[in-house]
Coordinates of C-alpha atoms in Angstrom, one line a residue:
X1 CA -17.4 46.0 -138.9
X2 CA -19.5 48.8 -137.4
X3 CA -21.0 46.1 -135.3
X4 CA -17.5 45.0 -134.3
X5 CA -16.5 48.7 -133.6
X6 CA -19.4 49.2 -131.2
X7 CA -19.0 45.9 -129.3
X8 CA -15.4 46.7 -128.4
X9 CA -15.9 49.6 -126.1
X10 CA -18.8 47.7 -124.4
X11 CA -16.3 44.9 -123.8
X12 CA -13.7 47.1 -122.1
X13 CA -16.4 48.6 -119.9
X14 CA -17.5 45.2 -118.6
X15 CA -13.9 44.1 -118.1
X16 CA -13.3 47.2 -116.0
X17 CA -16.1 46.4 -113.8
X18 CA -15.1 42.8 -113.3
X19 CA -11.5 43.9 -112.6
X20 CA -12.9 46.3 -110.1
X21 CA -14.9 43.5 -108.5
X22 CA -11.9 41.4 -108.5
X23 CA -9.7 44.0 -106.9
X24 CA -12.3 44.7 -104.3
X25 CA -12.7 40.9 -103.8
X26 CA -8.9 40.6 -103.3
X27 CA -8.9 43.7 -100.9
X28 CA -11.6 41.9 -98.9
X29 CA -9.7 38.8 -99.1
X30 CA -6.6 40.4 -97.9
X31 CA -8.6 42.1 -95.0
X32 CA -9.9 38.7 -94.2
X33 CA -6.4 37.3 -94.2
X34 CA -5.1 40.0 -92.1
X35 CA -7.9 39.4 -89.7
X36 CA -7.3 35.7 -89.8
X37 CA -3.6 36.4 -89.2
X38 CA -4.5 38.7 -86.3
X39 CA -6.8 35.9 -85.1
X40 CA -4.0 33.5 -85.5
X41 CA -1.7 35.7 -83.6
X42 CA -4.3 36.1 -80.9
X43 CA -4.6 32.4 -80.7
X44 CA -1.0 32.0 -80.6
X45 CA -0.8 34.5 -77.7
X46 CA -3.7 32.6 -76.1
X47 CA -1.9 29.4 -76.6
X48 CA 1.3 30.9 -75.1
X49 CA -0.7 32.4 -72.2
X50 CA -2.4 29.0 -71.7
X51 CA 0.9 27.3 -71.8
X52 CA 2.4 29.9 -69.4
X53 CA -0.6 29.4 -67.1
X54 CA -0.2 25.7 -67.2
X55 CA 3.4 26.1 -66.6
X56 CA 2.7 28.3 -63.5
X57 CA 0.0 25.8 -62.4
X58 CA 2.5 23.0 -62.7
X59 CA 5.0 24.9 -60.8
X60 CA 2.5 25.8 -58.2
X61 CA 1.5 22.2 -57.9
X62 CA 5.1 21.2 -57.7
X63 CA 5.6 23.9 -55.0
X64 CA 2.6 22.7 -53.0
X65 CA 3.8 19.1 -53.2
X66 CA 7.2 20.1 -52.1
X67 CA 5.6 22.1 -49.1
X68 CA 3.5 19.1 -48.2
X69 CA 6.6 16.9 -48.3
X70 CA 8.5 19.3 -46.2
X71 CA 5.8 19.5 -43.5
X72 CA 5.6 15.6 -43.6
X73 CA 9.3 15.3 -43.1
X74 CA 9.2 18.0 -40.3
X75 CA 6.5 16.0 -38.5
X76 CA 8.4 12.8 -38.8
X77 CA 11.6 14.4 -37.5
X78 CA 9.6 16.1 -34.7
X79 CA 7.9 12.8 -33.7
X80 CA 11.4 11.1 -33.6
X81 CA 12.9 13.9 -31.5
X82 CA 10.0 14.2 -29.0
X83 CA 9.3 10.5 -28.7
X84 CA 11.7 9.8 -25.8
X85 CA 10.3 12.7 -23.8
X86 CA 6.6 11.7 -24.2
X87 CA 7.1 8.0 -23.9
X88 CA 10.3 7.3 -22.2
X89 CA 11.7 3.8 -21.8
X90 CA 11.1 2.7 -18.2
X91 CA 14.5 2.8 -16.4
X92 CA 15.6 -0.4 -14.6
X93 CA 16.1 0.3 -10.9
X94 CA 19.2 -0.5 -9.1
X95 CA 17.4 -1.6 -5.9
X96 CA 13.8 -2.7 -5.2
X97 CA 12.7 -1.9 -1.6
X98 CA 9.6 -2.7 0.3
X99 CA 8.8 -0.6 3.3
X100 CA 6.0 -0.5 6.0
X101 CA 7.3 3.2 7.0
X102 CA 5.2 6.2 6.3
X103 CA 6.5 8.6 3.6
X104 CA 7.9 11.2 5.8
X105 CA 10.2 8.7 7.2
X106 CA 11.4 6.6 4.3
X107 CA 11.5 9.4 1.7
X108 CA 14.4 11.5 3.2
X109 CA 16.5 8.3 3.9
X110 CA 16.1 6.9 0.4
X111 CA 16.7 10.3 -1.2
X112 CA 19.9 10.8 0.7
X113 CA 21.0 7.3 -0.2
X114 CA 20.3 7.8 -4.0
X115 CA 22.3 11.2 -3.9
X116 CA 25.3 9.6 -2.2
X117 CA 25.5 6.4 -4.3
X118 CA 23.9 7.5 -7.7
X119 CA 21.8 4.3 -7.5
X120 CA 18.1 4.4 -8.4
X121 CA 15.7 2.9 -5.8
X122 CA 12.1 1.6 -6.6
X123 CA 9.9 1.7 -3.5
X124 CA 6.8 -0.3 -2.7
X125 CA 4.8 0.5 0.4
X126 CA 2.4 -1.7 2.4
X127 CA 1.7 -3.2 5.6
X128 CA 3.8 -5.8 7.5
X129 CA 0.9 -8.3 7.1
X130 CA 0.8 -7.7 3.3
X131 CA 4.6 -8.3 3.2
X132 CA 4.3 -11.6 5.0
X133 CA 1.4 -12.7 2.6
X134 CA 3.3 -11.9 -0.5
X135 CA 6.5 -13.5 0.6
X136 CA 4.6 -16.7 1.2
X137 CA 3.0 -16.6 -2.2
X138 CA 4.7 -19.4 -4.1
X139 CA 3.3 -18.5 -7.5
X140 CA 4.1 -14.9 -7.5
X141 CA 7.0 -14.0 -5.4
X142 CA 7.8 -10.3 -5.1
X143 CA 11.0 -8.9 -6.7
X144 CA 12.2 -7.0 -3.7
X145 CA 15.9 -6.7 -2.8
X146 CA 15.3 -5.5 0.6
X147 CA 12.6 -4.6 3.2
X148 CA 13.0 -1.5 5.3
X149 CA 11.3 -0.1 8.3
X150 CA 9.4 -3.3 9.3
X151 CA 9.0 -4.2 13.0
X152 CA 11.9 -6.5 14.2
X153 CA 9.2 -8.9 15.6
X154 CA 7.8 -9.4 12.2
X155 CA 11.3 -9.7 10.6
X156 CA 12.1 -12.4 13.2
X157 CA 8.9 -14.2 12.5
X158 CA 9.7 -14.3 8.7
X159 CA 13.4 -14.8 9.0
X160 CA 13.5 -17.8 6.7
X161 CA 13.1 -15.3 3.9
X162 CA 16.1 -13.2 4.7
X163 CA 19.7 -13.5 3.7
X164 CA 22.3 -13.7 6.6
X165 CA 24.4 -10.5 6.5
X166 CA 26.3 -8.8 9.3
X167 CA 27.0 -5.2 8.7
X168 CA 30.3 -3.6 9.5
X169 CA 28.3 -1.1 11.5
X170 CA 26.8 -3.8 13.7
X171 CA 29.5 -3.4 16.4
X172 CA 28.0 0.0 17.2
X173 CA 24.4 -1.1 17.7
X174 CA 23.1 -1.5 21.2
X175 CA 23.3 -5.1 22.2
X176 CA 19.5 -5.3 23.0
X177 CA 18.5 -4.2 19.5
X178 CA 20.7 -6.9 17.7
X179 CA 19.7 -10.1 15.8
X180 CA 21.2 -13.2 17.2
X181 CA 21.6 -14.7 13.8
X182 CA 22.2 -11.5 11.7
X183 CA 19.1 -12.1 9.6
X184 CA 18.0 -8.5 10.1
X185 CA 19.5 -5.1 11.3
X186 CA 17.8 -2.6 13.6
X187 CA 17.1 0.8 12.2
X188 CA 15.4 3.1 14.9
X189 CA 14.0 2.6 18.4
X190 CA 10.2 3.5 18.7
X191 CA 9.0 4.1 22.3
X192 CA 5.2 4.4 22.3
X193 CA 3.6 7.2 24.4
X194 CA 0.1 8.6 25.1
X195 CA -0.2 12.2 23.7
X196 CA -3.0 14.6 24.7
X197 CA -4.2 18.0 23.8
X198 CA -3.5 20.5 26.6
X199 CA -6.4 22.7 25.7
X200 CA -8.9 19.9 26.0
X201 CA -7.6 17.6 28.8
X202 CA -7.3 19.3 32.2
X203 CA -4.6 18.8 34.7
X204 CA -7.0 16.5 36.8
X205 CA -7.8 14.3 33.6
X206 CA -4.3 13.6 32.7
X207 CA -3.8 9.9 31.7
X208 CA -1.4 7.8 33.6
X209 CA -1.2 4.8 31.3
X210 CA -2.8 2.1 29.3
X211 CA -5.6 1.6 31.9
X212 CA -6.6 5.2 31.5
X213 CA -7.8 4.6 28.0
X214 CA -10.6 2.5 29.4
X215 CA -12.1 5.4 31.3
X216 CA -15.7 6.2 30.2
X217 CA -15.0 9.9 29.8
X218 CA -12.7 9.2 26.8
X219 CA -15.2 7.1 24.9
X220 CA -15.1 8.3 21.3
X221 CA -12.2 10.6 22.0
X222 CA -9.2 8.4 21.6
X223 CA -7.1 8.4 18.5
X224 CA -5.7 5.0 17.6
X225 CA -4.6 3.3 14.3
X226 CA -6.0 0.0 13.1
X227 CA -3.4 -2.5 14.5
X228 CA -3.8 -4.6 11.4
X229 CA -2.3 -1.8 9.4
X230 CA 0.7 -1.0 11.6
X231 CA 3.5 -2.9 13.5
X232 CA 3.8 -0.1 16.1
X233 CA 0.2 0.0 17.0
X234 CA -0.1 -3.8 17.1
X235 CA 2.9 -3.8 19.5
X236 CA 1.3 -1.0 21.5
X237 CA -1.9 -3.0 21.7
X238 CA 0.0 -6.1 22.9
X239 CA 1.7 -4.2 25.5
X240 CA -1.6 -2.7 26.9
X241 CA -3.2 -6.2 26.9
X242 CA 0.0 -7.8 28.4
X243 CA 0.1 -5.3 31.4
X244 CA -3.6 -5.6 32.1
X245 CA -3.9 -7.1 35.6
X246 CA -7.6 -6.4 36.4
X247 CA -10.8 -8.2 35.7
X248 CA -12.6 -8.0 32.4
X249 CA -11.3 -8.2 28.9
X250 CA -9.0 -5.2 28.1
X251 CA -9.3 -5.6 24.4
X252 CA -13.1 -5.6 24.4
X253 CA -13.3 -2.6 26.6
X254 CA -10.7 -0.7 24.6
X255 CA -12.4 -1.3 21.3
X256 CA -15.9 -0.2 22.8
X257 CA -14.2 3.0 24.1
X258 CA -12.8 3.6 20.6
X259 CA -16.4 3.3 19.4
X260 CA -15.0 0.5 17.2
X261 CA -13.5 3.2 15.0
X262 CA -9.8 3.5 14.1
X263 CA -7.7 5.6 11.9
X264 CA -5.4 4.8 9.0
X265 CA -2.2 6.4 9.9
X266 CA -0.1 8.0 12.6
X267 CA -0.4 11.3 10.8
X268 CA -4.2 11.1 11.3
X269 CA -3.7 10.3 15.0
X270 CA -1.4 13.4 15.5
X271 CA -3.5 15.8 13.4
X272 CA -6.7 14.7 15.2
X273 CA -5.2 15.4 18.7
X274 CA -3.6 18.7 17.5
X275 CA -7.0 20.1 16.2
X276 CA -9.0 18.9 19.2
X277 CA -11.0 16.3 17.3
X278 CA -9.5 13.8 19.7
X279 CA -8.6 14.5 23.3
X280 CA -5.7 11.9 23.3
X281 CA -4.3 9.0 21.6
X282 CA -1.3 6.7 21.1
X283 CA 1.7 7.8 19.0
X284 CA 5.4 7.5 18.9
X285 CA 7.7 9.4 21.0
X286 CA 9.2 11.0 17.9
X287 CA 6.0 12.5 16.8
X288 CA 5.0 13.8 20.2
X289 CA 8.3 15.4 20.9
X290 CA 8.5 17.1 17.5
X291 CA 5.1 18.7 18.0
X292 CA 6.1 19.7 21.6
X293 CA 9.3 21.3 20.3
X294 CA 7.3 23.3 17.7
X295 CA 5.2 24.8 20.5
X296 CA 2.0 22.7 19.8
X297 CA -0.7 22.6 22.5
X298 CA 0.2 18.9 23.3
X299 CA 2.1 17.0 25.9
X300 CA 2.7 13.2 26.4
X301 CA 3.4 10.5 29.0
X302 CA 5.1 7.1 29.0
X303 CA 2.6 4.6 30.3
X304 CA 3.2 3.8 33.9
X305 CA 2.5 0.1 33.3
X306 CA 5.4 0.0 31.0
X307 CA 5.8 0.7 27.2
X308 CA 7.5 -0.8 24.2
X309 CA 10.5 0.5 22.3
X310 CA 10.8 -2.2 19.7
X311 CA 12.9 -1.2 16.8
X312 CA 12.0 -1.4 13.2
X313 CA 14.6 -2.8 10.9
X314 CA 16.1 -3.8 7.5
X315 CA 16.5 -7.3 5.9
X316 CA 17.9 -8.5 2.7
X317 CA 15.6 -10.8 0.7
X318 CA 17.2 -14.2 0.1
X319 CA 18.0 -14.8 -3.6
X320 CA 17.4 -11.2 -4.4
X321 CA 18.5 -9.8 -7.9
X322 CA 20.7 -6.9 -6.5
X323 CA 22.5 -8.2 -3.3
X324 CA 25.3 -5.7 -3.5
X325 CA 23.0 -2.8 -3.7
X326 CA 20.9 -4.2 -0.9
X327 CA 24.0 -4.7 1.4
X328 CA 25.0 -1.1 0.5
X329 CA 21.7 0.2 1.5
X330 CA 21.5 -1.7 4.8
X331 CA 25.0 -0.4 5.8
X332 CA 23.8 3.2 5.0
X333 CA 20.7 2.8 7.2
X334 CA 23.0 2.2 10.3
X335 CA 25.8 4.5 9.4
X336 CA 26.7 7.2 11.9
X337 CA 25.7 10.0 9.5
X338 CA 22.3 8.4 8.8
X339 CA 21.6 7.8 12.4
X340 CA 22.4 11.3 13.3
X341 CA 19.9 12.5 10.6
X342 CA 17.4 10.0 12.1
X343 CA 17.8 11.9 15.5
X344 CA 18.2 15.5 14.3
X345 CA 15.7 15.6 11.4
X346 CA 13.3 12.8 12.1
X347 CA 13.2 13.0 15.9
X348 CA 13.8 9.2 16.4
X349 CA 16.0 7.4 18.7
X350 CA 19.1 5.8 17.1
X351 CA 20.0 2.2 17.6
X352 CA 23.6 3.2 17.8
X353 CA 25.3 3.4 21.3
X354 CA 27.5 6.3 19.9
X355 CA 24.5 8.5 18.8
X356 CA 22.7 10.3 21.7
X357 CA 19.1 11.1 21.7
X358 CA 17.7 14.6 21.3
X359 CA 18.3 17.0 24.2
X360 CA 15.6 16.7 26.9
X361 CA 14.9 13.0 26.1
X362 CA 15.8 10.5 28.7
X363 CA 18.3 7.7 27.8
X364 CA 16.4 4.7 26.6
X365 CA 17.6 2.6 29.6
X366 CA 15.6 4.9 32.0
X367 CA 12.4 4.5 30.3
X368 CA 9.6 2.1 31.8
X369 CA 10.0 -0.7 29.2
X370 CA 8.3 -4.0 29.5
X371 CA 10.3 -7.2 29.3
X372 CA 9.2 -9.4 26.5
X373 CA 11.2 -11.4 24.1
X374 CA 10.5 -11.3 20.4
X375 CA 9.1 -14.8 20.3
X376 CA 6.6 -14.0 23.1
X377 CA 5.8 -10.7 21.4
X378 CA 5.1 -12.5 18.0
X379 CA 2.9 -15.1 19.7
X380 CA 0.8 -12.5 21.7
X381 CA 0.6 -10.2 18.6
X382 CA -0.9 -13.1 16.5
X383 CA -3.5 -13.8 19.4
X384 CA -4.5 -10.2 19.9
X385 CA -5.0 -9.5 16.1
X386 CA -7.1 -12.7 15.9
X387 CA -9.2 -11.7 18.9
X388 CA -9.5 -8.1 17.4
X389 CA -10.9 -9.6 14.1
X390 CA -13.2 -11.9 16.0
X391 CA -14.8 -9.0 18.0
X392 CA -15.3 -6.9 14.8
X393 CA -16.8 -9.9 12.9
X394 CA -19.3 -10.6 15.7
X395 CA -20.3 -7.0 15.8
X396 CA -20.8 -6.9 12.2
X397 CA -22.6 -10.2 12.1
X398 CA -19.9 -11.8 9.9
X399 CA -18.5 -15.4 10.5
X400 CA -15.4 -15.3 12.7
X401 CA -12.3 -16.1 10.7

């Protein structure tokens, strides 16, 4: 028993120690559990934060996508709206017009016509020779409705291409400027003159006529347009050759005095005489009179041998696409209003008998005009231009065409 009595206290002591260890282990476990719970909560918060971040990222991505889509739509809409401005559809003209006139003549006439009729005019410009070549091209005929400002001798020569039309205004056109078969209608009368710079040409040197242009002192000092480029200059050259009644070849002597050099337009002629690069030259009465009226240091004479006042004119192309607009334009060119503008603003002579010339100009009947019918003029013009080309070809060593 004693042994049993002694062992009991020892058992209780060992049990207490184990209980303490157990309690301490439980406390540690509880601490670990709490720590784990805190870790779990932190993890939950992390997961929630990650989820929130993912959600924000998704929303940001959706917003970015939306913005990109908006910008794309705006670009598409903008391109749709600005397309017609940057690449407009070409408008179809109401009238296609070919002219041999220079811009300062045809532009105000066409602009006035467009404003009064609300018709749109397409303009092609070139020489009379180019016009003839294109009209005779069977494979690629031009789409012109009307030709305007072409010398009537050229219109007469090409009359098989024109539609017969007699304007209601024809009754007012001077008889000598009318077409016998109504294939063309005159527009303006164009007297040719010799203009000179009064600061360069002295009183004793004043030219008298076409023959004066052959004087040696004027060599290289004469302004003249290539007659192959201009109806009025080819007509002037024909007149000079036609009135030559002395020995020698007028054309060869004249070309030598030009130094075999010509200009491209009447503006160059007028400007060259005005600034003194050339002493004198051949131009139209309208240009010389306009410069003189403005106080320029120029004056002019009508050649004593005789000059030409052949009109330029208008013709409707046979089989054209817009015949009504073509007739409307032709009537407009010879209306009293337009012919008055022709005189007052463009310094040209009207072909109408009821529109007087500018003050100070002699009536056209008093001018020294040569007598030459259109058939004779056309024939001589063809001959003169062929000889002109031949002289240039020989000089340049090319075969004569």
